[in-house]
């Protein structure tokens, strides 16, 4: 069969894609919760079906979602919070998120059941092409604004872009760049194992544009696994191309990301830089702020300011000399005089650590609750490990101190979840009515304290590696062993039992399980539903192929 990596006919030929599914994906993956709700209303009007088919044996959908809701309700009944209106609203909101997951996967399952696998595949192709077009358009806009082909090295405008350029490449969901990175990582794996190499390269390019180091590292690990266990000669060549693209990006396009990965490695394994004494021989204006003391930073700012004044005076004097002695000097020029460019060490090229409104709220929160947030208030020594690992340590320590919570967890929104952060009304993960704000004391003195420390600090601390967000942490902390076991036996096992040894779903699963350490993805209502679509499609393709072999 002829391969068509970029099937241009799919927009005109009827029945080649599922338009209802495509519209649903474009709306449901949007960052706005209201748009997600609108997507579900539209799809259920177009496909009114509520036969979910939950059963302990042969369930049509993962029973995990029902069990996790039941666990949350059981914890609430024994928590003593039934009469707390603010928490009751938090509980209802948390249950709503899980219900949205059920409604979404049900429609995905319907689309896979009623369509030929090629129709779903073409729909997925269109989605990734549209996502790439939006991502590339945003990148082109940045190039137009900065005048730099490579904005990842552009330090002007107070380093508005530079190492943070990828943060603006959010894709068609307009969610975080990490969401875009994970989706395109799915695309790289999926299209690679289907032999669609141009689409593989396209997804890899968009992934690199996002500058998501943690997604790159996860994908790299999965590609190495695939290289040795699940690929033919052509696919191995494409994997090498993808890895070369990644190396070129780190070395030539955005070398500061390479420094970021190195620093993250040093923090993760508590490694110290090999040498620090050499730095003293470098001019203070060329030394990174992280190596300077407070007094040296002040000296650097003063020196940069004086340098900028000297350059300005030099330019004025040069113009006077050129104008006053033009006839004599022009004759003596052998080549066109070159006007020196602004030094990147001047203030206009230095990043501004301005305190925004959210950071001000966080600092005000510390001021009002300094006893309950010992890390943020400086009352407790902070670990040298990245914040994400410190968060896991906090969860482990909490259960050692409260073993009675180990079975069913602390309850929905009480310790580690996007909802717990949202309910603070500090707008760190979305808006929430301040009148009904809720902060559990266990959450305040653990993950919230940790988050406030890093994200009220200077921008260099605002990293995903310092964020306590993790789906595993959420399941363990708020749903206990019941949550973790439900996930293992009624979600992972639900999909795994249908997979063949060479299915493309296996590396997708490996990447997804790794990605769950990054964010509260079930509450994000984005990459999980796309992952489920790819797996359900792959399961159907395996079933269809088996039926053809039998016939």
XYZ file of C-alpha atoms in Angstrom, residues 51-497:
447
model
C -23.754 2.984 27.706
C -20.409 3.018 29.502
C -20.280 -0.733 30.173
C -18.378 -0.735 33.473
C -17.937 -4.267 34.839
C -15.414 -6.061 37.033
C -14.981 -8.656 34.296
C -14.655 -7.596 30.664
C -15.294 -3.919 31.330
C -15.714 -1.794 28.215
C -13.888 1.153 29.830
C -11.195 1.264 32.551
C -12.910 0.634 35.899
C -10.127 2.723 37.455
C -12.117 5.936 37.018
C -15.119 4.618 38.952
C -12.967 3.159 41.730
C -11.005 6.385 42.179
C -14.242 8.350 42.617
C -15.480 5.760 45.126
C -12.216 6.004 47.072
C -12.539 9.783 47.291
C -16.111 9.553 48.577
C -15.203 6.910 51.191
C -12.354 9.067 52.500
C -14.696 12.065 52.696
C -17.259 10.112 54.742
C -14.642 9.258 57.401
C -12.711 12.532 57.274
C -14.970 14.659 59.438
C -15.224 17.236 56.653
C -18.825 16.513 55.633
C -20.099 19.702 57.256
C -17.318 21.854 55.727
C -19.003 23.602 52.771
C -15.723 24.786 51.248
C -14.313 21.287 51.236
C -17.588 19.839 49.931
C -17.190 22.130 46.900
C -13.602 20.928 46.468
C -14.783 17.308 46.633
C -17.536 17.926 44.070
C -15.036 19.657 41.763
C -12.592 16.757 42.066
C -15.324 14.221 41.255
C -16.309 16.388 38.275
C -12.782 16.101 36.849
C -12.915 12.303 37.062
C -16.407 12.264 35.492
C -15.059 14.365 32.610
C -12.358 11.726 32.114
C -15.065 9.041 31.861
C -17.201 11.045 29.431
C -14.172 11.775 27.242
C -12.832 8.214 27.012
C -16.356 6.934 26.302
C -16.585 9.153 23.203
C -13.079 8.149 22.135
C -14.080 4.496 22.480
C -17.230 5.098 20.432
C -15.260 6.768 17.646
C -12.839 3.846 17.474
C -15.666 1.285 17.518
C -17.788 2.797 14.724
C -14.967 3.810 12.359
C -12.496 1.937 10.218
C -8.992 2.178 11.768
C -7.735 4.157 8.742
C -10.358 6.837 9.370
C -9.138 7.324 12.948
C -5.539 7.285 11.742
C -6.203 10.035 9.189
C -7.967 12.071 11.872
C -4.884 11.795 14.068
C -2.675 12.880 11.157
C -4.768 16.005 10.589
C -4.585 16.859 14.282
C -0.780 16.690 14.328
C -0.478 18.704 11.114
C -2.728 21.441 12.494
C -0.790 21.410 15.754
C 2.510 21.727 13.855
C 1.180 24.625 11.774
C 0.108 26.535 14.882
C 3.446 25.813 16.611
C 5.464 26.915 13.573
C 3.320 30.040 13.167
C 4.072 31.040 16.765
C 7.774 30.416 16.175
C 7.653 32.543 13.010
C 5.984 35.314 15.018
C 8.837 35.219 17.549
C 11.396 35.408 14.725
C 9.533 38.383 13.250
C 9.419 40.151 16.633
C 13.080 39.582 17.511
C 14.595 39.698 14.031
C 16.611 36.622 15.023
C 16.342 33.346 13.099
C 17.385 31.578 16.294
C 15.530 33.257 19.184
C 16.892 30.577 21.529
C 20.128 32.596 21.521
C 18.530 36.026 21.367
C 19.243 37.891 24.603
C 17.612 41.219 23.758
C 14.419 42.601 25.268
C 15.662 41.565 28.724
C 15.904 37.910 27.612
C 12.153 37.655 27.076
C 12.795 34.611 24.876
C 16.324 33.114 24.995
C 16.193 29.884 27.072
C 12.442 30.404 27.610
C 11.541 30.550 23.901
C 10.057 27.074 23.996
C 7.565 28.160 26.674
C 5.701 30.099 23.966
C 5.377 27.068 21.635
C 2.120 25.780 23.113
C 0.553 24.257 20.028
C -3.096 24.101 19.093
C -4.222 23.356 22.652
C -2.760 26.681 23.899
C -1.912 24.766 27.071
C 1.622 24.618 28.470
C 4.560 23.916 26.157
C 5.069 20.693 28.151
C 1.647 19.499 26.977
C 2.679 20.213 23.394
C 5.968 18.393 23.976
C 4.305 15.257 25.363
C 1.741 15.155 22.537
C 4.501 15.397 19.928
C 6.505 12.727 21.740
C 3.469 10.473 21.291
C 3.506 11.478 17.619
C 7.188 10.605 17.168
C 6.696 7.119 18.625
C 3.372 6.466 16.882
C 4.385 7.545 13.382
C 7.833 5.971 13.647
C 6.413 2.514 14.283
C 3.821 2.991 11.531
C 6.553 3.807 9.033
C 5.388 7.408 8.508
C 8.793 9.026 8.608
C 8.037 12.563 7.433
C 5.406 12.865 10.158
C 7.915 11.452 12.639
C 10.443 14.159 11.738
C 7.734 16.845 11.856
C 6.666 15.847 15.389
C 10.313 15.671 16.457
C 10.935 19.199 15.160
C 7.936 20.617 17.040
C 8.980 18.741 20.187
C 12.439 20.340 20.037
C 10.927 23.793 19.505
C 9.126 23.465 22.853
C 12.497 23.159 24.597
C 11.065 20.606 27.042
C 14.213 18.957 28.380
C 12.405 16.388 30.514
C 10.237 15.282 27.542
C 13.345 15.028 25.357
C 15.108 12.842 27.902
C 12.085 10.575 28.357
C 11.654 10.204 24.600
C 15.363 9.524 24.172
C 15.151 6.646 26.659
C 12.100 5.161 24.898
C 13.711 5.503 21.447
C 16.776 3.618 22.681
C 14.464 0.839 23.896
C 12.619 0.789 20.569
C 15.920 0.817 18.640
C 17.019 -2.472 20.187
C 13.708 -4.314 20.510
C 11.026 -3.095 18.089
C 12.415 -1.629 14.886
C 13.557 -2.598 11.416
C 16.525 -1.145 9.544
C 14.654 1.917 8.210
C 13.169 2.744 11.596
C 16.579 2.512 13.255
C 17.862 5.064 10.727
C 15.038 7.472 11.585
C 15.741 7.044 15.299
C 19.359 8.032 14.623
C 18.113 11.090 12.704
C 15.849 12.074 15.627
C 18.662 11.711 18.134
C 20.975 13.774 15.889
C 18.298 16.474 15.708
C 18.200 16.487 19.502
C 21.996 16.769 19.766
C 22.110 19.614 17.227
C 19.406 21.455 19.144
C 21.299 21.153 22.449
C 24.722 22.007 20.982
C 24.029 24.589 18.277
C 20.523 26.030 18.663
C 19.984 26.217 22.413
C 23.203 25.373 24.297
C 21.804 26.957 27.468
C 19.333 24.053 27.633
C 22.343 21.765 27.753
C 23.551 23.718 30.784
C 20.085 23.317 32.314
C 20.215 19.531 31.900
C 23.725 19.440 33.395
C 22.624 21.467 36.423
C 19.541 19.261 36.851
C 21.754 16.175 36.792
C 24.050 17.682 39.420
C 21.078 18.461 41.671
C 19.449 15.075 41.124
C 22.576 13.130 42.100
C 23.915 15.762 44.501
C 27.004 16.313 42.348
C 29.173 19.406 42.671
C 30.788 21.136 39.679
C 34.301 19.851 39.049
C 36.034 23.188 39.631
C 35.018 26.605 40.823
C 38.378 28.330 41.329
C 38.849 29.077 37.613
C 35.849 31.405 37.658
C 37.787 34.056 39.598
C 39.990 34.689 36.532
C 36.972 35.636 34.397
C 35.809 39.290 34.334
C 32.899 39.788 36.692
C 30.668 40.982 33.814
C 31.053 37.615 32.063
C 30.415 35.423 35.070
C 26.911 33.918 35.566
C 24.883 35.327 38.457
C 24.665 31.898 40.090
C 28.442 32.021 40.829
C 28.392 35.498 42.388
C 27.859 36.685 45.926
C 25.313 39.409 46.665
C 28.033 42.087 46.706
C 29.542 40.794 43.447
C 26.133 40.960 41.743
C 25.893 44.647 42.697
C 29.395 45.231 41.286
C 28.426 43.464 38.067
C 25.301 45.613 37.614
C 27.335 48.782 38.233
C 30.066 47.704 35.809
C 27.526 46.860 33.096
C 25.908 50.253 33.576
C 29.260 52.060 33.258
C 30.122 50.007 30.159
C 26.864 51.028 28.510
C 27.591 54.718 29.254
C 31.135 54.407 27.861
C 29.795 52.856 24.666
C 27.276 55.677 24.296
C 29.964 58.357 24.813
C 32.277 56.600 22.373
C 29.569 56.560 19.680
C 28.907 60.315 20.117
C 32.617 61.208 19.902
C 33.055 58.987 16.890
C 30.237 60.746 15.055
C 31.818 64.153 15.831
C 35.213 63.050 14.517
C 33.724 61.588 11.344
C 31.639 64.687 10.657
C 34.423 67.195 11.460
C 37.147 65.571 9.341
C 35.146 63.845 6.666
C 37.191 64.949 3.586
C 40.501 63.824 5.112
C 39.352 60.660 6.801
C 37.232 59.293 3.977
C 40.213 59.281 1.677
C 42.162 57.290 4.203
C 39.564 54.530 4.652
C 40.452 51.282 2.906
C 37.176 49.618 3.971
C 33.810 50.649 5.339
C 34.028 51.543 9.057
C 32.098 49.137 11.265
C 29.863 50.457 14.026
C 30.213 48.235 17.081
C 27.078 46.432 18.216
C 25.669 46.726 21.711
C 27.425 44.484 24.193
C 25.300 41.593 25.449
C 26.630 42.461 28.903
C 24.670 45.720 29.001
C 21.452 45.921 31.101
C 19.112 45.627 28.093
C 20.401 42.084 27.535
C 20.091 40.924 31.120
C 17.064 39.067 32.436
C 14.792 41.069 34.738
C 13.642 39.218 37.841
C 10.533 41.324 38.280
C 7.994 40.104 40.816
C 4.642 39.470 39.104
C 1.189 39.474 40.698
C 1.151 35.727 41.412
C 4.584 35.845 43.037
C 3.469 38.777 45.186
C 0.482 36.714 46.354
C 2.811 33.841 47.215
C 5.122 36.120 49.207
C 2.153 37.613 51.030
C 0.979 34.086 51.820
C 4.387 33.286 53.360
C 4.231 36.442 55.447
C 0.832 35.459 56.863
C 1.631 31.759 57.380
C 5.357 31.696 58.131
C 5.038 29.095 60.900
C 3.067 26.645 58.714
C 5.429 27.022 55.723
C 8.882 26.453 57.248
C 10.735 25.994 53.944
C 9.388 29.190 52.375
C 9.872 31.156 55.593
C 13.470 29.973 55.945
C 12.764 28.153 59.207
C 13.771 24.768 57.792
C 16.865 23.849 55.786
C 15.959 23.092 52.189
C 17.172 19.856 50.619
C 19.627 20.113 47.734
C 17.496 17.652 45.733
C 15.111 18.945 43.020
C 11.686 19.975 44.321
C 9.934 17.080 42.595
C 11.953 14.526 44.558
C 11.563 16.518 47.770
C 7.780 16.334 47.230
C 7.945 12.534 47.079
C 9.972 12.553 50.292
C 7.294 14.722 51.921
C 4.596 12.241 50.932
C 6.618 9.316 52.252
C 7.328 11.103 55.529
C 3.653 12.032 55.911
C 2.522 8.395 55.713
C 5.176 7.342 58.213
C 3.728 9.888 60.617
C 0.077 9.070 59.726
C -0.058 5.329 58.881
C -3.843 5.365 59.202
C -4.038 7.430 56.011
C -2.080 4.881 53.996
C -5.057 2.807 52.814
C -7.305 5.476 51.255
C -5.117 8.588 51.373
C -5.848 12.082 52.629
C -8.823 12.728 50.344
C -9.506 14.633 47.121
C -7.735 18.010 47.036
C -6.087 17.568 50.433
C -2.413 16.972 49.666
C -1.144 16.711 46.087
C -3.263 17.689 43.098
C -3.947 20.482 40.670
C -7.247 20.961 42.483
C -5.465 21.462 45.826
C -3.443 24.306 44.280
C -6.460 25.764 42.477
C -8.600 25.793 45.639
C -6.086 28.124 47.345
C -7.480 30.961 45.141
C -3.892 32.119 44.503
C -4.400 31.516 40.743
C -1.335 29.307 40.372
C -3.246 26.632 38.392
C -6.369 28.510 37.343
C -9.006 30.668 38.925
C -11.176 29.654 41.883
C -13.756 31.706 43.826
C -11.948 33.252 46.789
C -15.115 33.055 48.875
C -14.887 29.237 48.815
C -11.097 28.874 49.003
C -9.822 25.831 50.890
C -6.339 24.797 52.056
C -5.799 21.603 54.012
C -3.147 21.996 56.723
C -1.260 18.898 55.531
C -1.080 20.348 52.029
C -0.034 23.766 53.342
C 2.939 22.479 55.323
C 4.162 20.120 52.587
C 3.609 20.525 48.824
C 2.227 24.065 48.993
C 5.158 25.203 51.127
C 7.570 23.599 48.659
C 5.866 25.158 45.638
C 5.759 28.615 47.219
C 9.476 28.452 48.020
C 10.510 27.758 44.433
C 7.930 29.786 42.535
C 8.140 32.940 44.638
C 11.904 32.880 44.207
C 13.896 34.144 41.221
C 13.013 32.814 37.763
C 15.864 30.308 37.731
C 13.931 28.228 40.276
C 10.728 28.187 38.178
C 11.394 24.805 36.640
C 9.274 21.730 36.116
C 11.922 19.750 37.982
C 11.144 21.824 41.085
C 7.372 21.496 40.770
C 5.772 18.937 43.142
C 3.251 18.008 40.430
C 3.069 14.271 39.715
C 0.146 11.965 38.945
C 1.772 9.209 41.017
C 2.113 11.539 43.984
C -1.549 12.522 43.573
C -2.781 8.915 43.454
C -0.704 7.857 46.466
C -1.174 10.948 48.629
C -4.880 11.584 48.067
C -6.135 8.034 47.345
C -3.546 5.894 49.147
C -2.837 2.283 48.294
C -6.381 1.964 46.933
C -5.576 4.630 44.337
C -2.235 3.145 43.277
C -3.611 -0.412 43.089
C -6.691 0.750 41.165
C -4.395 2.415 38.645
C -2.193 -0.672 38.299
C -4.927 -3.325 38.049
C -7.817 -1.421 36.459
C -6.042 1.051 34.165
C -2.611 -0.224 33.183
C -3.803 -3.840 33.069
C -6.955 -2.844 31.125
C -4.815 -1.779 28.153
C -1.815 -4.060 28.640
C -3.772 -7.323 28.344
